[in-house]
Coordinates of C-alpha atoms in Angstrom, one line a residue:
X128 CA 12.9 11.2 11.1
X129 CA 9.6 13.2 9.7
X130 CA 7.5 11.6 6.8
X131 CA 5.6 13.6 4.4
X132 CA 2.5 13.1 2.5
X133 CA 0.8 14.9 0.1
X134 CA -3.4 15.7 0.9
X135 CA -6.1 17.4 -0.8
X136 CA -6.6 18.4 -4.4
X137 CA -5.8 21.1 -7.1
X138 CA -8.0 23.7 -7.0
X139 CA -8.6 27.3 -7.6
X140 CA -8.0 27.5 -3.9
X141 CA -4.5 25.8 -3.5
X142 CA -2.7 25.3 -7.2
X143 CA -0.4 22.1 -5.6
X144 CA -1.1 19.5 -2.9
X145 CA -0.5 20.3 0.8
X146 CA 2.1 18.9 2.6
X147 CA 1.7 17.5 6.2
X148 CA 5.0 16.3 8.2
X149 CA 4.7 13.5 10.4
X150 CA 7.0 11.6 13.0
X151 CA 8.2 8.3 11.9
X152 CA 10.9 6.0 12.7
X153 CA 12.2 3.3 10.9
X154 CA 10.6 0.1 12.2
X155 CA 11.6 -3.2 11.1
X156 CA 9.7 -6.6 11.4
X157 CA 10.5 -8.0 14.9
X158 CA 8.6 -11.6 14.7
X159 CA 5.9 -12.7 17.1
X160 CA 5.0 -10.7 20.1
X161 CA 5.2 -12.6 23.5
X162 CA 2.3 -14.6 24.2
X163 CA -0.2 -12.8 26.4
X164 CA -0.7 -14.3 29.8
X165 CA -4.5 -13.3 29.5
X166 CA -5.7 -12.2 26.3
X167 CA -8.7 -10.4 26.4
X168 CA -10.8 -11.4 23.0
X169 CA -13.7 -8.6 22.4
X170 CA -16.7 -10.4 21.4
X171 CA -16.5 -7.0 18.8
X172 CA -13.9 -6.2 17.0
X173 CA -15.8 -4.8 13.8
X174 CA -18.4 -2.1 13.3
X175 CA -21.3 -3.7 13.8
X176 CA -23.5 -6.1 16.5
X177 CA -21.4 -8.2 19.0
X178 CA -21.2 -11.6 18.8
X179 CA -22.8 -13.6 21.3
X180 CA -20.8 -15.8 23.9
X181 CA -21.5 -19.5 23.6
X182 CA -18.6 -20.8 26.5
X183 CA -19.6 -20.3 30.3
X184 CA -17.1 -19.2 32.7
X185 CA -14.9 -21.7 33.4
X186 CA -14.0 -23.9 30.6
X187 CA -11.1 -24.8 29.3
X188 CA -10.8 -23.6 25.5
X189 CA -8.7 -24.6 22.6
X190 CA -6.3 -22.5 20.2
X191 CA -8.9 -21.3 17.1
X192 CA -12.3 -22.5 18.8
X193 CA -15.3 -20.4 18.4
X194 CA -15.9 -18.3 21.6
X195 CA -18.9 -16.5 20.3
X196 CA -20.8 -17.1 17.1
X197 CA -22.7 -14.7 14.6
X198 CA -26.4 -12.6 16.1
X199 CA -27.0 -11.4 13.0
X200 CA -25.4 -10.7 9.6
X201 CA -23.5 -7.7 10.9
X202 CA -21.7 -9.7 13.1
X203 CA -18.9 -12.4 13.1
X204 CA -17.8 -15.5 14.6
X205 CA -14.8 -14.6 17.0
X206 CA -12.2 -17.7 17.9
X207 CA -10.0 -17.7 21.0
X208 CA -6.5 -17.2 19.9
X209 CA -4.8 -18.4 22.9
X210 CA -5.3 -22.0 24.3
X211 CA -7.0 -21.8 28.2
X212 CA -9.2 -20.9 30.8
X213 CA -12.0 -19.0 30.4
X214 CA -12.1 -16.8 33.4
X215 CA -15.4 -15.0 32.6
X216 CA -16.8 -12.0 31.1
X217 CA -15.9 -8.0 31.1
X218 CA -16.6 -4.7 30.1
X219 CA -13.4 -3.4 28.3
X220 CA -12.4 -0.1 26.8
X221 CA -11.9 -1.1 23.1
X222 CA -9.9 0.8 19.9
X223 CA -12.6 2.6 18.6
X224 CA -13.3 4.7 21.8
X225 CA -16.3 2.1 22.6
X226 CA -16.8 -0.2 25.7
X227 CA -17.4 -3.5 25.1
X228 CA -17.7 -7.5 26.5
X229 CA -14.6 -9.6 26.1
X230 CA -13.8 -12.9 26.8
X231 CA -11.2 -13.2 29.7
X232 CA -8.6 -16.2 29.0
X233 CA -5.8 -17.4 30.9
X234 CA -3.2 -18.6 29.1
X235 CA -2.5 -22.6 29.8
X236 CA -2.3 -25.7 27.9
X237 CA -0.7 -26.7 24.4
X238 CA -1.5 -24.7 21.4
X239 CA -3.7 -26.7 18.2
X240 CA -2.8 -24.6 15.4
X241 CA 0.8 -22.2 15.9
X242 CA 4.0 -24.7 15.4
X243 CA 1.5 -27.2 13.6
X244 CA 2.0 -27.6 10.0
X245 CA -1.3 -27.6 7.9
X246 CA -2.4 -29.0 4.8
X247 CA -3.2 -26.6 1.8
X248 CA -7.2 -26.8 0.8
X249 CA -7.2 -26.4 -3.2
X250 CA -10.0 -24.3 -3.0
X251 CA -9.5 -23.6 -7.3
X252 CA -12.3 -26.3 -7.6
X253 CA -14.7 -25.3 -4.8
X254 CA -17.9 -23.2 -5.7
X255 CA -18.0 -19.4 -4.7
X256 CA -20.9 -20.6 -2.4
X257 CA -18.3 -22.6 -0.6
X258 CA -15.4 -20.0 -0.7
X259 CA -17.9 -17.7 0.7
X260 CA -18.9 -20.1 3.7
X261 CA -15.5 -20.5 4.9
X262 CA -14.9 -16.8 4.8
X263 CA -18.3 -16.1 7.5
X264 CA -17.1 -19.4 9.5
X265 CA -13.6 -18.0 10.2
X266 CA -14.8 -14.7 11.0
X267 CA -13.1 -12.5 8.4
X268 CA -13.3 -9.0 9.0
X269 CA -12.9 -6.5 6.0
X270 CA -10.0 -3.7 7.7
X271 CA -10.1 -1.6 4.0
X272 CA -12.2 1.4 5.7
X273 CA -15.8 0.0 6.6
X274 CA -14.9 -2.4 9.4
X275 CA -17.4 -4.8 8.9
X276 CA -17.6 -8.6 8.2
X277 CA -16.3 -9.5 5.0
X278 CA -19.1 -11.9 4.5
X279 CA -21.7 -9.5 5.1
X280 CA -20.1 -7.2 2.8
X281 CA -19.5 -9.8 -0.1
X282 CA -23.5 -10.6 0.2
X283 CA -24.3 -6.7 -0.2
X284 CA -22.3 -7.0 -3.3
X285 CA -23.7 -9.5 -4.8
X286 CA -27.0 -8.8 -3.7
X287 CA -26.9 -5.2 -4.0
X288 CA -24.6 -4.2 -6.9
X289 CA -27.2 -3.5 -9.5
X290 CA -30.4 -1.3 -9.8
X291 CA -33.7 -2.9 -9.0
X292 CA -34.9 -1.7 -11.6
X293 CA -32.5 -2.2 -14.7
X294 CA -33.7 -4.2 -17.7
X295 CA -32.3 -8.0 -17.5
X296 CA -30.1 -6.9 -20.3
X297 CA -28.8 -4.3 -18.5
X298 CA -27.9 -6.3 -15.1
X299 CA -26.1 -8.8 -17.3
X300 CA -23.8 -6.5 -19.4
X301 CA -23.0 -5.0 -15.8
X302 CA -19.1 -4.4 -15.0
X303 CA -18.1 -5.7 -11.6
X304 CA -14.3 -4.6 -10.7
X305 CA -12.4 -5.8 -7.5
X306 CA -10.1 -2.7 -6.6
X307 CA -7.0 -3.6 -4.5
X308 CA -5.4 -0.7 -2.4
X309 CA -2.0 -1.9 -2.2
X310 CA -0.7 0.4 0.7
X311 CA -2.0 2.3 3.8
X312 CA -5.1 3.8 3.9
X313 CA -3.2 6.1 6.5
X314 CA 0.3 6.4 5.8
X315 CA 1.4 6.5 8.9
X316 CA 0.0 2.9 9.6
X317 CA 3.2 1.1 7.1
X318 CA 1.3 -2.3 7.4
X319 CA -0.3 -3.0 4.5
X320 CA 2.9 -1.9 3.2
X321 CA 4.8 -4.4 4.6
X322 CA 2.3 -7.2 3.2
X323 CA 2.9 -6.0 0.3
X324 CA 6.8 -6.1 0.4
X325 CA 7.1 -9.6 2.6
X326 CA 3.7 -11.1 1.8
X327 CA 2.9 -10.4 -1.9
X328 CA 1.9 -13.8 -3.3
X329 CA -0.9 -14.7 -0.1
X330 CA -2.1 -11.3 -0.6
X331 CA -2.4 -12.0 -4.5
X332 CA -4.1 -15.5 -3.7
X333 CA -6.3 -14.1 -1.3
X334 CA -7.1 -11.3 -4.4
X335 CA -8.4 -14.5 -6.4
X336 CA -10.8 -16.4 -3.5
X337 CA -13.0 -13.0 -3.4
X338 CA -12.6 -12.6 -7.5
X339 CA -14.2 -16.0 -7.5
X340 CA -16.5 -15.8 -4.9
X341 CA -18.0 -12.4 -6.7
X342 CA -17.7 -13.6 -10.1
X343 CA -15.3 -10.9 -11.1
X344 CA -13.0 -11.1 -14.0
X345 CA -11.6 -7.1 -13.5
X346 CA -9.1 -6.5 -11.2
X347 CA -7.6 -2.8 -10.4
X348 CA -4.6 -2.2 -7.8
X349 CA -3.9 1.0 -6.7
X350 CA -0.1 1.9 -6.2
X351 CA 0.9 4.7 -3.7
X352 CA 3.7 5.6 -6.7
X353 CA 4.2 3.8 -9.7
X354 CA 6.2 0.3 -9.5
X355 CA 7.3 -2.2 -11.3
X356 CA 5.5 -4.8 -9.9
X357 CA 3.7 -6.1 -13.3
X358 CA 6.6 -6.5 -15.2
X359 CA 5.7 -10.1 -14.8
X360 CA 2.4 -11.4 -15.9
X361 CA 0.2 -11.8 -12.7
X362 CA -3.3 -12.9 -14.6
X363 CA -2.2 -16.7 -14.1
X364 CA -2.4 -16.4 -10.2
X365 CA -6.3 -15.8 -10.7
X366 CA -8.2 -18.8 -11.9
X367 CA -11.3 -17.2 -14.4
X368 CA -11.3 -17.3 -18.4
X369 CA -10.3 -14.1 -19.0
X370 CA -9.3 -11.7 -16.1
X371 CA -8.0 -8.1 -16.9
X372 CA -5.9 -6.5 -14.6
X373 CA -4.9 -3.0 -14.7
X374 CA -3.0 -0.8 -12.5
X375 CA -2.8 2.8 -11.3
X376 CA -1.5 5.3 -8.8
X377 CA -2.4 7.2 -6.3
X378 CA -0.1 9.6 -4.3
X379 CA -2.0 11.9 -3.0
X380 CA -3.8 11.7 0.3
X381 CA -7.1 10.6 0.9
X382 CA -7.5 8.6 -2.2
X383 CA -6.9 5.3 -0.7
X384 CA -10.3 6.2 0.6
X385 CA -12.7 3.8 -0.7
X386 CA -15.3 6.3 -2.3
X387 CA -12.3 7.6 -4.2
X388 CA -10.5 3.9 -4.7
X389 CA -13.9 2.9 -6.1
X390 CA -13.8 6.0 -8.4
X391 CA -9.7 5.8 -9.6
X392 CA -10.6 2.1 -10.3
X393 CA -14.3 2.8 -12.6
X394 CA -12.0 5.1 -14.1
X395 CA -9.9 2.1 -15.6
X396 CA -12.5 0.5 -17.0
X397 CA -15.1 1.9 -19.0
X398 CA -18.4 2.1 -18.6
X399 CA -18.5 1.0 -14.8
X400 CA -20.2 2.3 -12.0
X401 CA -18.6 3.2 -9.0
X402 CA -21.0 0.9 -7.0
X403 CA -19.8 -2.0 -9.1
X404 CA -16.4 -1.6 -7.6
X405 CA -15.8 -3.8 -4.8
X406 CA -13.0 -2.3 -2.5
X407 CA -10.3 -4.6 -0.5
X408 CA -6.6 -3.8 1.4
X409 CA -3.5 -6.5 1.9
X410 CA -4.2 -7.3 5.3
X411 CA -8.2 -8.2 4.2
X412 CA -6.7 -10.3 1.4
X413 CA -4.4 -12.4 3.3
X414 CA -6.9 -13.1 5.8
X415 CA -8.8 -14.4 3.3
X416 CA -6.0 -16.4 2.4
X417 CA -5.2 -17.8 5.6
X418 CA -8.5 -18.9 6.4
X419 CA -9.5 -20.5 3.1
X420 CA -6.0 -22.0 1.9
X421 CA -5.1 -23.1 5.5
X422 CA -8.2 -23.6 7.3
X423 CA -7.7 -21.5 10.2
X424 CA -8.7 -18.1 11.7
X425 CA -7.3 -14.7 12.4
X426 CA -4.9 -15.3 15.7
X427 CA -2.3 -13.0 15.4
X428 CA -2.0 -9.6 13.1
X429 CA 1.0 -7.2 12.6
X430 CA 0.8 -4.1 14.6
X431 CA 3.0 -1.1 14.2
X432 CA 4.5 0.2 17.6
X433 CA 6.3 3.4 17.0
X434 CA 6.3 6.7 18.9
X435 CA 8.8 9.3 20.4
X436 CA 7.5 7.8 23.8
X437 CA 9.0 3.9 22.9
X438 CA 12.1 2.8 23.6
X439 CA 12.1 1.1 19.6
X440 CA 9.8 1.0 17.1
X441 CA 8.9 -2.4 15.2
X442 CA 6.6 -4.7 13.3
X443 CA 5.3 -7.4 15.4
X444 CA 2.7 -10.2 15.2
X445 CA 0.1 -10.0 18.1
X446 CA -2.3 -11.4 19.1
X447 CA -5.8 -11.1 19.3
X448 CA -6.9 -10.1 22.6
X449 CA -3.4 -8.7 23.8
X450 CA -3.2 -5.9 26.1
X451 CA -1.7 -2.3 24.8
X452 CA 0.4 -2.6 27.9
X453 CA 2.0 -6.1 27.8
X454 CA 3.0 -4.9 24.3
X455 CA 5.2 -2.3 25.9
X456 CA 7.9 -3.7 27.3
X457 CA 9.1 -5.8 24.4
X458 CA 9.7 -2.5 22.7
X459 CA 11.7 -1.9 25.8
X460 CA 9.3 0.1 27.4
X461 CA 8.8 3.8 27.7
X462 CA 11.4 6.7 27.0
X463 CA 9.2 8.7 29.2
X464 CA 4.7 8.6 30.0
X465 CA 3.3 9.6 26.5
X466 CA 1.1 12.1 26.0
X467 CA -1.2 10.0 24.1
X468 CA -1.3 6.6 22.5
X469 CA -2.6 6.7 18.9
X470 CA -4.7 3.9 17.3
X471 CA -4.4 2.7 13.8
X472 CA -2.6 6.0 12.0
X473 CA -1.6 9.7 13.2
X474 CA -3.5 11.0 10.3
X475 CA -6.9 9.1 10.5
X476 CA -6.5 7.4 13.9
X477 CA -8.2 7.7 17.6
X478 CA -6.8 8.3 20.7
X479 CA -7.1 5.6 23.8
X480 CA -6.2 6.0 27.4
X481 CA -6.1 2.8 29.1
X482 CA -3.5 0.4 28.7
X483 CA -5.6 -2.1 29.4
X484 CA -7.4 -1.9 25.8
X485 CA -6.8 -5.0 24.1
X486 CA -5.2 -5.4 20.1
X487 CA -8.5 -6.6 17.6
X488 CA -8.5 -7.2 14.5
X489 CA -9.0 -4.3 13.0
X490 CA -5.5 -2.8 15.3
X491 CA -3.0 -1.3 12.6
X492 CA -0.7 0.4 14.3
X493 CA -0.2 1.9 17.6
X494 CA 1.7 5.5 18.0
X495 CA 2.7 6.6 21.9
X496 CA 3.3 10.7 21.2
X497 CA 5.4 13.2 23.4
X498 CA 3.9 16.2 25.3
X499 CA 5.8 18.0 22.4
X500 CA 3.9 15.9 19.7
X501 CA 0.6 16.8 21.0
X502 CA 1.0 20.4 22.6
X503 CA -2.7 22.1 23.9
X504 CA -4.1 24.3 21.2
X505 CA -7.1 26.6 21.4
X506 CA -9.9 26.3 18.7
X507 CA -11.1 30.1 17.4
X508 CA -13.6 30.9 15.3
X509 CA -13.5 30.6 11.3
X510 CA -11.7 33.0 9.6
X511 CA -13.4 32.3 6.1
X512 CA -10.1 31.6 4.5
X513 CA -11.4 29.0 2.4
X514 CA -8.8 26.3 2.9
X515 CA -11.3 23.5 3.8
X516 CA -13.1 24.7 1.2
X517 CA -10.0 24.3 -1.4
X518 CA -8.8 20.7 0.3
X519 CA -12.2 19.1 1.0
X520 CA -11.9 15.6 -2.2
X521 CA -15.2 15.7 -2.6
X522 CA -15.8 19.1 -3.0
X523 CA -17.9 20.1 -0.1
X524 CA -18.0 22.8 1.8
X525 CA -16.6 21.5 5.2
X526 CA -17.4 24.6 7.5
X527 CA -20.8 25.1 6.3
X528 CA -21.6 21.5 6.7
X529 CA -20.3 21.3 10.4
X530 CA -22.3 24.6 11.1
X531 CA -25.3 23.2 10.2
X532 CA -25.1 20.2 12.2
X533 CA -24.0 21.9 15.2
X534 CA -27.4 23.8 14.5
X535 CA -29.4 21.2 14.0
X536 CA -30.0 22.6 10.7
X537 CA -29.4 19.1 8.6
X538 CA -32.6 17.7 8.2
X539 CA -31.7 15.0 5.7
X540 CA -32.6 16.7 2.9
X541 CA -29.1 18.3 2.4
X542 CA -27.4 15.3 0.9
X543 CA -23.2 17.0 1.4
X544 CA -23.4 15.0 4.7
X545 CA -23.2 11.6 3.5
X546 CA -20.9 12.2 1.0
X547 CA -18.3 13.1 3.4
X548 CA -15.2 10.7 3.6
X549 CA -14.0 12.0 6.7
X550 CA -10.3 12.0 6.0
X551 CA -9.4 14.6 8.0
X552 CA -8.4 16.8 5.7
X553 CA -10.1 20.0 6.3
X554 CA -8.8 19.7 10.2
X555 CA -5.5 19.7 9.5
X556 CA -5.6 22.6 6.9
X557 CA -7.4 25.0 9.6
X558 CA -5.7 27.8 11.1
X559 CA -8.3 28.1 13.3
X560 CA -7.6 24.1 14.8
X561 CA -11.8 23.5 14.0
X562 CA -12.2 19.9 14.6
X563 CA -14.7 19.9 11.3
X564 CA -14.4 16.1 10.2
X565 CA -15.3 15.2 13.8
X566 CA -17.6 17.4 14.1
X567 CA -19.6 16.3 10.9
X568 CA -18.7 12.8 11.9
X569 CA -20.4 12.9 15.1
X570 CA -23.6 14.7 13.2
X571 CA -23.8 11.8 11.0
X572 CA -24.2 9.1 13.6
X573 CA -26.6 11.1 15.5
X574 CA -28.4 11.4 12.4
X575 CA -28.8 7.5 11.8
X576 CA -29.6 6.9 15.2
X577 CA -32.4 9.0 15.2
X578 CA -30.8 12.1 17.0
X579 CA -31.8 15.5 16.4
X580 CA -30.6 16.4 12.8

């Protein structure tokens, strides 16, 4: 079965959206994966600094204890979601192309937290202070687009919302709007989907904690296609005076982006700024949930395993720190070897080799392609037809932009780099197969690492 979705804009350039096909099969829930014999727990599993270990080879851990705590505010605590040994430390290819230190643990002993049943924490009469403490102690990682500690990102908010130099009149008249995306970032990925669908009332609680915590009393969610999901009045699920909610849609690829979430959702409201939109996806909110309401970290997230190359395609609950290849053979293992497996979307995603490369929390979805899938192509040079140009969302000129990084003409004073969303669009629009988003992409982090642009 081939998907479509809808990418770009209207433009003099292209009067209707493009259409992009992609493979997908049907893929129903399956339950929990199998339990990993030796989960393999990346003391990283955001975009930031890794955490530092604080277990010596050796010991014996429990189900949900801390492994490794916080360096720094861009980091996050990381919890061992297996019961075990702790075999020792190694260097492990990870999801987002890195290499990395993970925690080795043999699986052994009984399990704390799965199977148990927990109390509920009526967090309704706890401060945001609180709230917000229980969100950096379990490690909550923010998987909307920026990949970074949801703590640390809260804190930027609240910190870093307003102008440092508005009047005090200003800064308290100030908008502040919690925008939910409530479906894939990636359509391809089908998981926040499925939260959505199986899942809706811990995703709508989890909505409330981070309301709270950043004092926000307007709420925006973002539909792929218009529903009918507020037919019944939602405001009573979030606990402040007066909370608006509004909703909108968005059906055209990239806008569940979050420059252009934060920008659909100022939109609804008038008068506020993008940067007082605060941008958050399903899986996000129900960690939050989770954590708060049940007093226990991320273990286990759903992961989409689909592909020509897989014997079935399904939904299941793995956990953290599973290897890509134990994961195979519950899907009854390969058709034939894929050509590539694909990490978290076919449209936005990153290709891995090793098998060994363990799940994080930040894995979505997991495509294993056919040789026919990903046939070799030649890149050519530009042909000026303008369809980058015509499809870029934010208006740039993609081809110029990658030309003067690959110069080393971008000297910081152009500011078109930054404002580049990287959704690939202008790559798959090219008939000359120019790899421009990564190309830009790649000039971008040499630029903030002090490279030569």
């Amino acid at each position: 079965m081939k998907h479509t979705v809808h990418i770009g804009r209207r433009s003099v350039f292209n009067r209707k959206p493009v259409e992009i096909f992609y493979p997908q099969n049907s893929a129903p829930f399956a339950g929990n994966a199998f339990l990993p014999g030796v989960a393999v727990i990346p003391l990283r599993q955001y975009d930031g600094v890794a955490a530092r270990s604080v277990i010596q080879p050796g010991a014996s851990v429990k189900e949900g204890q801390v492994i490794a705590v916080a360096k720094d505010p861009e980091s996050a605590v990381i919890h061992s979601s297996v019961p075990g040994v702790l075999r020792g430390y190694r260097e492990m290819p990870l999801v987002d192309q890195t290499v990395g230190t993970a925690a080795v643990i043999q699986l052994s002993g009984s399990f704390d937290i799965s199977g148990k049943k927990s109390g509920r924490f009526l967090w309704e009469g706890a401060s945001p202070w609180m709230l917000l403490k229980s969100v950096e102690d379990f490690g909550v990682v923010s998987t909307f687009s920026d990949f970074k500690p949801l703590a640390f990102l809260l804190r930027n908010f609240m910190t870093g919302s307003g102008d440092s130099n508005e009047s005090g009149e200003e800064a308290s008249s100030r908008q502040t709007v919690l925008a939910v995306r409530m479906f894939d970032g990636d359509p391809s990925c089908a998981v926040d989907s499925y939260l959505v669908e199986n899942n809706i009332s811990e995703v709508l609680e989890g909505c409330s904690i981070v309301a709270k915590i950043l004092d926000i009393n307007k709420i925006c969610f973002i539909h792929r296609k218009k529903t009918s999901f507020f037919e019944n009045d939602v405001s009573s699920l979030f606990h402040h005076a007066s909370v608006e909610i509004k909703q909108t849609a968005a059906n055209v690829y990239p806008y569940g982006n979050s420059i252009l979430c934060a920008g659909e959702a100022a939109g609804m409201f008038p008068g506020t700024r993008k940067k007082d939109v605060f941008c958050m996806d399903p899986w996000t909110a129900f960690s939050v949930c989770e954590s708060v309401c049940f007093n226990k970290p991320t273990l286990q997230r759903p992961v989409l395993i689909a592909g020509s190359a897989i014997e079935k395609s399904m939904i299941l609950n793995v956990r953290i720190g599973t290897r890509i290849g134990d994961i195979i053979e519950e899907c009854g293992g390969f058709k034939f070897s894929p050509a590539k497996i694909i990490v978290n979307g076919l449209i936005e995603g990153r290709a891995v080799y090793d098998l060994d490369t363990p799940v994080d929390k930040n894995t979505k979805s997991l495509h294993f392609m056919s040789r026919e899938e990903c046939r070799p192509y030649s890149v050519h040079q530009c042909v000026h037809c303008g369809r980058c140009l015509g499809i870029c969302p934010q208006k740039l000129d993609p081809i110029r932009v990658a030309y003067c990084v690959q110069r080393g003409k971008y000297s910081g004073k152009n500011d078109s780099l930054p404002d580049c969303i990287f959704c690939g669009a202008c790559s798959a629009v090219c008939p000359s197969r120019i790899p421009i988003h990564h190309i830009i992409r790649d000039g971008l982090k040499e630029n903030h690492s002090g490279g030569v642009l």
